């Protein structure tokens, strides 16, 4: 089982790095963060690809439109930037990567449809799906087809249940446990309220693990309030209960859209506890028409910040290519592509192999590689598809993430 390193020990920054890959008999280490210093990513969303049939075909799935589009487009762009860097540096074992991104609108059935579209295109490996529900649905399909899949950000436990699926992010239980540990070990609060979305696997799974670890940390849960996707616009009842219970901290294992509404309504009620989120909170500073001053002091678990020294090259290239700052989903996806690169190099697969044969070889290789990436140094994977890396926390200070 992957060990979870206390967030209290995770303050060390990853050193500035340049892209390279190496093979050895014992394992492969690929450096992704700050990759290809001499290469500036071209503008646009589609990676320049070789003629059909000449390269490895990589499919990307995520919400490119709709309420979760900030996640999906970040995943698409992060993968796109990594592919451009890798191709500019000569490809993987001399072979180029082709990228094709499909929109699933954060819907499980549409995600399966997107996967089928990519299969028709000839995809040999998948980066996605971006969100948990769609990822679970696609994982069942890739398992049936024995196609290699790595999700940058599908955090539900079930996302990596099949042995052909790996992930870059932490699982929901790991996030919930790590959040409670961080709050307890750093003595942020002893009375905590939870506001969560009971209609999503993501939010419910994190909440459950948080509550278990909170007891170990001596944290009292004074309010535990649910909402669903059908009533995610008015949080008066939940906030009133948290305020009446004198919660020092409100834990929000939810996505940034609902979090932005909660912060506004809390301000209207003159309720100002510490608000603490997880990776779904990332993106709150980009919500349209949201007063970002309301997010000042918000804390969240996130493996990535644009202000880290190790992220500056990636951030500069990303802004030049896509006109906006990257979030952690972009970094997760970027690292996912470099994990593909390392696994391809380690396994020695070639584009003329069947997707099933490629999958079998890459599954074994994933447990032998190590990635120095944007979201963690020395990142490795176990056979269950889970990553081993140090979790980190950030605080929003003056409208930007400040790693703690």
Short mmCIF file of N, CA and C in Angstrom, two decimals, residues 106 196-200 226-235 238 254-255 258 261:
data_model
loop_
_atom_site.label_atom_id
_atom_site.label_comp_id
_atom_site.label_asym_id
_atom_site.label_seq_id
_atom_site.Cartn_x
_atom_site.Cartn_y
_atom_site.Cartn_z
N UNK A 106 -18.30 16.47 -18.62
CA UNK A 106 -18.42 16.00 -17.24
C UNK A 106 -19.63 15.05 -17.09
N UNK A 196 -20.54 19.33 1.91
CA UNK A 196 -20.12 18.45 0.83
C UNK A 196 -21.28 18.14 -0.12
N UNK A 197 -20.93 17.64 -1.30
CA UNK A 197 -21.90 17.29 -2.33
C UNK A 197 -22.16 15.79 -2.26
N UNK A 198 -23.30 15.41 -1.72
CA UNK A 198 -23.61 13.99 -1.55
C UNK A 198 -23.97 13.30 -2.85
N UNK A 199 -24.07 14.06 -3.94
CA UNK A 199 -24.43 13.46 -5.23
C UNK A 199 -23.21 13.08 -6.06
N UNK A 200 -22.00 13.31 -5.55
CA UNK A 200 -20.79 12.94 -6.30
C UNK A 200 -19.92 11.98 -5.50
N UNK A 226 -24.90 18.39 3.84
CA UNK A 226 -24.83 17.96 2.44
C UNK A 226 -25.66 18.86 1.54
N UNK A 227 -25.30 18.84 0.27
CA UNK A 227 -26.14 19.40 -0.79
C UNK A 227 -26.02 18.46 -1.99
N UNK A 228 -26.81 18.68 -3.00
CA UNK A 228 -26.71 17.90 -4.23
C UNK A 228 -26.60 18.83 -5.42
N UNK A 229 -26.33 18.25 -6.56
CA UNK A 229 -26.19 19.07 -7.78
C UNK A 229 -27.47 19.82 -8.10
N UNK A 230 -28.59 19.35 -7.61
CA UNK A 230 -29.88 20.00 -7.89
C UNK A 230 -30.15 21.22 -7.03
N UNK A 231 -29.41 21.36 -5.94
CA UNK A 231 -29.64 22.53 -5.07
C UNK A 231 -28.33 23.18 -4.66
N UNK A 232 -27.48 23.39 -5.63
CA UNK A 232 -26.13 23.89 -5.37
C UNK A 232 -26.00 25.39 -5.61
N UNK A 233 -27.04 26.13 -5.27
CA UNK A 233 -26.98 27.59 -5.46
C UNK A 233 -27.26 28.36 -4.17
N UNK A 234 -27.91 27.74 -3.21
CA UNK A 234 -28.24 28.40 -1.95
C UNK A 234 -27.73 27.55 -0.79
N UNK A 235 -26.72 28.08 -0.10
CA UNK A 235 -26.09 27.34 0.99
C UNK A 235 -26.39 27.98 2.34
N UNK A 238 -26.76 25.41 5.30
CA UNK A 238 -25.50 24.79 5.68
C UNK A 238 -24.59 25.78 6.42
N UNK A 254 -15.26 19.93 -2.31
CA UNK A 254 -16.17 20.17 -3.44
C UNK A 254 -15.41 20.88 -4.55
N UNK A 255 -16.13 21.10 -5.66
CA UNK A 255 -15.53 21.81 -6.79
C UNK A 255 -15.62 23.32 -6.60
N UNK A 258 -19.13 25.67 -6.76
CA UNK A 258 -19.94 25.76 -5.56
C UNK A 258 -19.19 26.48 -4.45
N UNK A 261 -19.60 30.21 -4.57
CA UNK A 261 -20.91 30.65 -4.08
C UNK A 261 -20.93 30.63 -2.56
#
